[in-house]
Coordinates of C-alpha atoms and ligand atoms in Angstrom, one line a residue:
M1 CA 19.4 6.3 14.5
E2 CA 20.3 9.3 12.4
I3 CA 18.8 12.4 14.2
L4 CA 18.6 15.4 12.0
I5 CA 17.5 18.6 13.6
R6 CA 16.3 21.4 11.3
S7 CA 15.1 24.9 12.2
T8 CA 11.6 24.8 10.8
P9 CA 9.0 22.4 9.5
A10 CA 9.7 23.7 6.0
E11 CA 13.3 22.6 6.3
V12 CA 12.3 19.2 7.6
A13 CA 10.1 18.8 4.5
V14 CA 12.9 19.6 2.1
E15 CA 15.4 17.2 3.9
A16 CA 12.8 14.4 3.9
A17 CA 11.9 15.1 0.2
D18 CA 15.6 14.7 -0.7
I19 CA 15.6 11.2 0.7
F20 CA 12.2 10.2 -0.6
A21 CA 12.9 11.5 -4.1
H22 CA 16.0 9.4 -4.3
Y23 CA 14.1 6.2 -3.5
A24 CA 11.3 7.1 -5.9
N25 CA 13.7 7.8 -8.8
A26 CA 15.2 4.4 -8.1
G27 CA 11.8 2.7 -8.5
A28 CA 11.6 1.7 -4.8
T29 CA 8.6 0.4 -2.9
L30 CA 7.4 3.3 -0.8
G31 CA 5.7 3.1 2.6
L32 CA 3.4 6.2 2.8
A33 CA 1.8 7.8 5.9
T34 CA -1.2 10.1 6.4
G35 CA -1.5 12.7 9.1
S36 CA -0.6 16.4 9.1
T37 CA 3.2 16.0 9.4
P38 CA 4.1 14.6 6.0
V39 CA 1.9 17.0 4.1
A40 CA 4.6 19.6 3.6
M41 CA 7.0 16.9 2.3
Y42 CA 4.3 15.7 -0.1
K43 CA 3.8 19.2 -1.3
E44 CA 7.6 19.6 -1.9
L45 CA 7.6 16.3 -3.9
I46 CA 4.6 17.5 -6.0
T47 CA 6.5 20.6 -6.8
R48 CA 9.6 18.6 -7.7
H49 CA 7.5 16.3 -9.9
E50 CA 6.1 19.3 -11.8
R51 CA 9.6 20.4 -12.4
G52 CA 10.5 17.0 -13.7
E53 CA 12.9 16.2 -10.9
V54 CA 11.2 13.2 -9.4
S55 CA 9.3 10.4 -11.0
F56 CA 7.0 7.8 -9.3
A57 CA 6.5 5.9 -12.5
R58 CA 8.4 2.9 -11.3
S59 CA 7.3 2.9 -7.7
R60 CA 4.5 1.1 -5.8
A61 CA 3.2 2.2 -2.4
F62 CA 1.8 0.7 0.7
L63 CA -0.1 2.8 3.3
L64 CA 0.5 2.3 7.0
D65 CA -3.1 2.1 8.2
E66 CA -6.8 2.7 7.7
Y67 CA -10.0 3.3 9.6
I68 CA -12.4 0.4 10.0
G69 CA -15.9 1.1 8.9
L70 CA -15.4 4.0 6.6
E71 CA -16.1 3.4 2.9
R72 CA -12.9 4.0 0.9
T73 CA -14.6 6.8 -0.9
H74 CA -15.2 8.6 2.5
E75 CA -13.1 11.8 2.4
Q76 CA -11.4 10.9 5.7
S77 CA -10.5 7.3 4.7
Y78 CA -6.8 7.1 4.3
Y79 CA -7.4 5.5 0.8
S80 CA -9.0 8.8 -0.2
T81 CA -6.7 11.1 1.8
I82 CA -3.4 9.8 0.3
R83 CA -4.8 10.2 -3.2
R84 CA -6.1 13.7 -2.5
E85 CA -2.9 14.9 -0.8
F86 CA -0.3 13.2 -2.8
T87 CA -0.4 10.2 -5.2
S88 CA -2.9 11.7 -7.7
H89 CA -0.6 14.7 -8.2
V90 CA 2.6 12.9 -9.0
G91 CA 1.6 10.4 -11.7
F92 CA 1.4 7.4 -9.4
D93 CA -0.3 4.4 -11.0
D94 CA -3.5 4.3 -8.8
D95 CA -3.6 0.5 -8.8
L96 CA -0.2 0.4 -7.2
V97 CA -1.2 2.5 -4.2
K98 CA -2.3 -0.1 -1.7
S99 CA -4.0 0.3 1.7
P100 CA -5.6 -2.1 4.2
A101 CA -9.3 -2.8 3.4
G102 CA -10.9 -1.1 6.4
D103 CA -14.3 -1.4 4.7
S104 CA -14.1 -5.2 4.5
D105 CA -16.8 -7.3 6.2
D106 CA -13.9 -9.4 7.6
P107 CA -11.2 -6.9 8.8
A108 CA -9.1 -9.6 10.5
T109 CA -8.7 -11.5 7.3
A110 CA -8.1 -8.2 5.4
A111 CA -5.3 -7.4 7.8
A112 CA -3.6 -10.7 7.2
T113 CA -4.1 -10.4 3.5
Y114 CA -2.5 -6.9 3.5
D115 CA 0.5 -8.1 5.6
K116 CA 1.1 -10.9 3.1
A117 CA 0.8 -8.5 0.1
I118 CA 3.6 -6.4 1.5
R119 CA 5.8 -9.4 1.8
D120 CA 4.8 -10.8 -1.6
A121 CA 5.8 -7.4 -3.1
G122 CA 9.3 -7.9 -1.7
G123 CA 8.8 -5.6 1.3
V124 CA 9.0 -1.8 1.7
D125 CA 12.2 0.0 0.9
I126 CA 11.5 3.2 2.8
Q127 CA 8.7 3.6 5.3
L128 CA 7.6 7.2 6.1
L129 CA 6.4 7.6 9.7
G130 CA 4.9 10.2 11.9
I131 CA 4.7 9.9 15.7
G132 CA 1.6 10.4 17.9
A133 CA 1.8 12.6 20.9
N134 CA 1.5 9.3 22.9
G135 CA 4.4 7.7 21.0
H136 CA 2.4 5.6 18.5
V137 CA 3.6 4.8 15.0
G138 CA 1.0 3.9 12.4
F139 CA -1.9 3.2 14.8
N140 CA 0.2 1.0 17.1
E141 CA -0.9 2.5 20.4
P142 CA 1.1 2.1 23.6
S143 CA 1.2 -1.5 24.7
S144 CA 1.4 -2.8 21.1
S145 CA 3.5 -5.9 20.8
L146 CA 6.9 -5.0 19.4
Q147 CA 6.5 -8.0 17.0
S148 CA 2.9 -7.3 16.0
R149 CA 1.7 -7.8 12.4
T150 CA -1.0 -5.9 10.5
R151 CA -4.1 -6.3 12.6
I152 CA -7.2 -4.6 14.2
K153 CA -6.4 -2.1 16.9
T154 CA -8.6 0.1 19.1
L155 CA -7.6 3.7 19.1
H156 CA -6.3 5.3 22.3
P157 CA -8.7 8.1 23.6
Q158 CA -5.8 10.6 23.0
T159 CA -5.7 9.6 19.3
V160 CA -9.5 9.8 18.9
Q161 CA -9.2 13.3 20.4
D162 CA -6.2 14.2 18.2
N163 CA -8.0 13.0 15.0
A164 CA -11.4 14.6 15.8
R165 CA -10.1 17.7 13.9
F166 CA -10.7 15.9 10.7
F167 CA -14.3 15.0 11.5
D168 CA -17.4 17.0 12.4
N169 CA -17.2 15.8 16.0
E170 CA -15.3 13.3 18.1
D171 CA -18.1 10.8 18.0
E172 CA -17.6 10.4 14.3
V173 CA -14.0 9.2 14.6
P174 CA -13.9 5.5 14.1
R175 CA -12.7 3.6 17.3
H176 CA -11.1 0.8 15.3
V177 CA -8.4 0.6 12.7
L178 CA -6.3 -1.7 10.7
T179 CA -2.6 -0.9 11.1
Q180 CA 0.7 -2.4 10.0
G181 CA 2.2 -3.9 13.1
L182 CA 5.5 -2.9 14.7
G183 CA 7.0 -6.1 13.4
T184 CA 5.7 -5.4 9.9
I185 CA 7.0 -1.8 10.0
S186 CA 10.3 -3.0 11.3
E187 CA 10.8 -5.1 8.1
A188 CA 11.0 -2.0 5.9
R189 CA 14.6 -1.5 4.9
H190 CA 14.8 2.2 5.9
L191 CA 12.5 4.0 8.4
L192 CA 12.1 7.7 8.0
L193 CA 10.3 9.4 10.9
L194 CA 9.3 13.1 10.8
A195 CA 8.2 15.1 13.8
T196 CA 7.4 18.8 14.1
G197 CA 6.0 21.0 16.8
S198 CA 6.3 21.1 20.6
N199 CA 3.4 18.8 21.2
K200 CA 5.6 16.0 19.9
A201 CA 8.7 16.9 22.0
S202 CA 7.9 14.5 24.9
A203 CA 7.2 11.6 22.6
V204 CA 10.3 12.3 20.6
H205 CA 12.4 12.3 23.8
A206 CA 10.9 8.9 24.8
M207 CA 11.5 7.5 21.3
V208 CA 15.1 8.6 21.1
E209 CA 16.3 8.6 24.7
G210 CA 13.9 6.4 26.6
P211 CA 14.0 2.6 26.8
L212 CA 12.9 0.3 24.0
S213 CA 9.4 -0.2 25.2
A214 CA 5.9 -1.1 24.1
H215 CA 4.8 2.0 26.1
C216 CA 6.5 4.1 23.4
P217 CA 5.9 2.1 20.2
A218 CA 8.1 4.6 18.2
S219 CA 11.1 3.3 20.3
I220 CA 11.3 0.4 17.8
L221 CA 13.4 2.7 15.7
Q222 CA 16.2 2.1 18.3
W223 CA 16.1 -1.6 17.2
H224 CA 16.2 -0.9 13.5
Q225 CA 19.4 -1.0 11.5
R226 CA 18.5 2.0 9.3
A227 CA 16.4 4.7 10.9
T228 CA 16.4 8.4 10.1
V229 CA 14.6 10.9 12.4
I230 CA 14.1 14.4 11.1
L231 CA 12.9 17.0 13.7
D232 CA 12.3 20.7 13.8
E233 CA 13.7 22.6 16.8
A234 CA 10.4 22.4 18.7
A235 CA 10.0 18.7 18.4
A236 CA 13.7 18.3 19.4
S237 CA 13.4 20.6 22.4
Q238 CA 13.3 17.9 25.1
L239 CA 16.3 15.9 23.8
E240 CA 19.1 15.8 26.4
D241 CA 21.9 14.9 24.0
R242 CA 21.0 17.5 21.3
E243 CA 24.5 18.8 20.9
Y244 CA 25.8 15.3 20.0
Y245 CA 23.1 14.8 17.4
V246 CA 24.0 18.1 15.8
F247 CA 27.7 17.2 15.8
A248 CA 27.0 13.7 14.3
D249 CA 24.8 15.3 11.6
K250 CA 27.6 17.7 10.7
H251 CA 30.1 14.9 10.4
R252 CA 27.7 12.4 8.9
P253 CA 29.6 9.8 6.8
H254 CA 28.3 9.5 3.2
R255 CA 26.1 6.4 2.9
P256 CA 24.4 5.3 -0.3
L257 CA 20.6 5.6 0.3
F258 CA 19.4 2.9 -2.0
S259 CA 20.8 0.9 -4.9
Ligands
PGA301 P1 0.2 14.0 12.7 O1 0.0 12.5 13.2 O2 1.2 14.0 11.7 O3 -1.2 14.4 12.2 O4 0.6 14.7 13.9 C1 1.1 11.6 13.4 C2 0.6 10.3 14.0 O5 -0.4 10.3 14.7 O6 1.2 9.3 13.7

């Protein structure tokens, strides 16, 4: 893993936008994520798009996950959220922004169809990820199979609690979701995980320095051949080998991002 530690969430957003813009300009297939963490990076990319520095005209996108049971027009569906927060502001062809059909009458089939659509499109070039306070990625909660495919998951009570801020009350948070599996996510050619804030410090420590374990689904990044983790100081605060990561970052060999 490349571990990049930056002083502030704003610096994390700029560093992440540098990487993402490179892929977008090359016409890559982008894996998008919702949640609070990537919003600053999306804002940075919108600004760069307005300045003519980044184009999404040749890209397509796949979203990580979706609630089951919300109409896609519901303001908290991830279908709506990603459009409101990002893709509608950067000239993305709306038909090329895909997400699992959480409003389907047959979510299990919708999950399999989505997994196949990603493969049929040639896979994801760069997958953006956040991390839950409990170590989840996408909605792969602790105990998720490390080889899982897109499927139905039940949210962990901690995730229901964490996401209640987006709804009027906790009871309105759907209990079930469709999420790309850990096996699906692992097939993306580059994983880019962002984490900011001290409430992520323990999960980040488990992801980077703990064992590869279904108990911390984000630890699959250890098994991936191209994973970049960008942290602010607060999220990095429990890392034991912090000095080494800073040293390795400073002496990072140049590697082409995407060609
Ligand atoms: P957050 O969520 O960015 O809103 O903290 C991340 C996640 O749960 O994966």
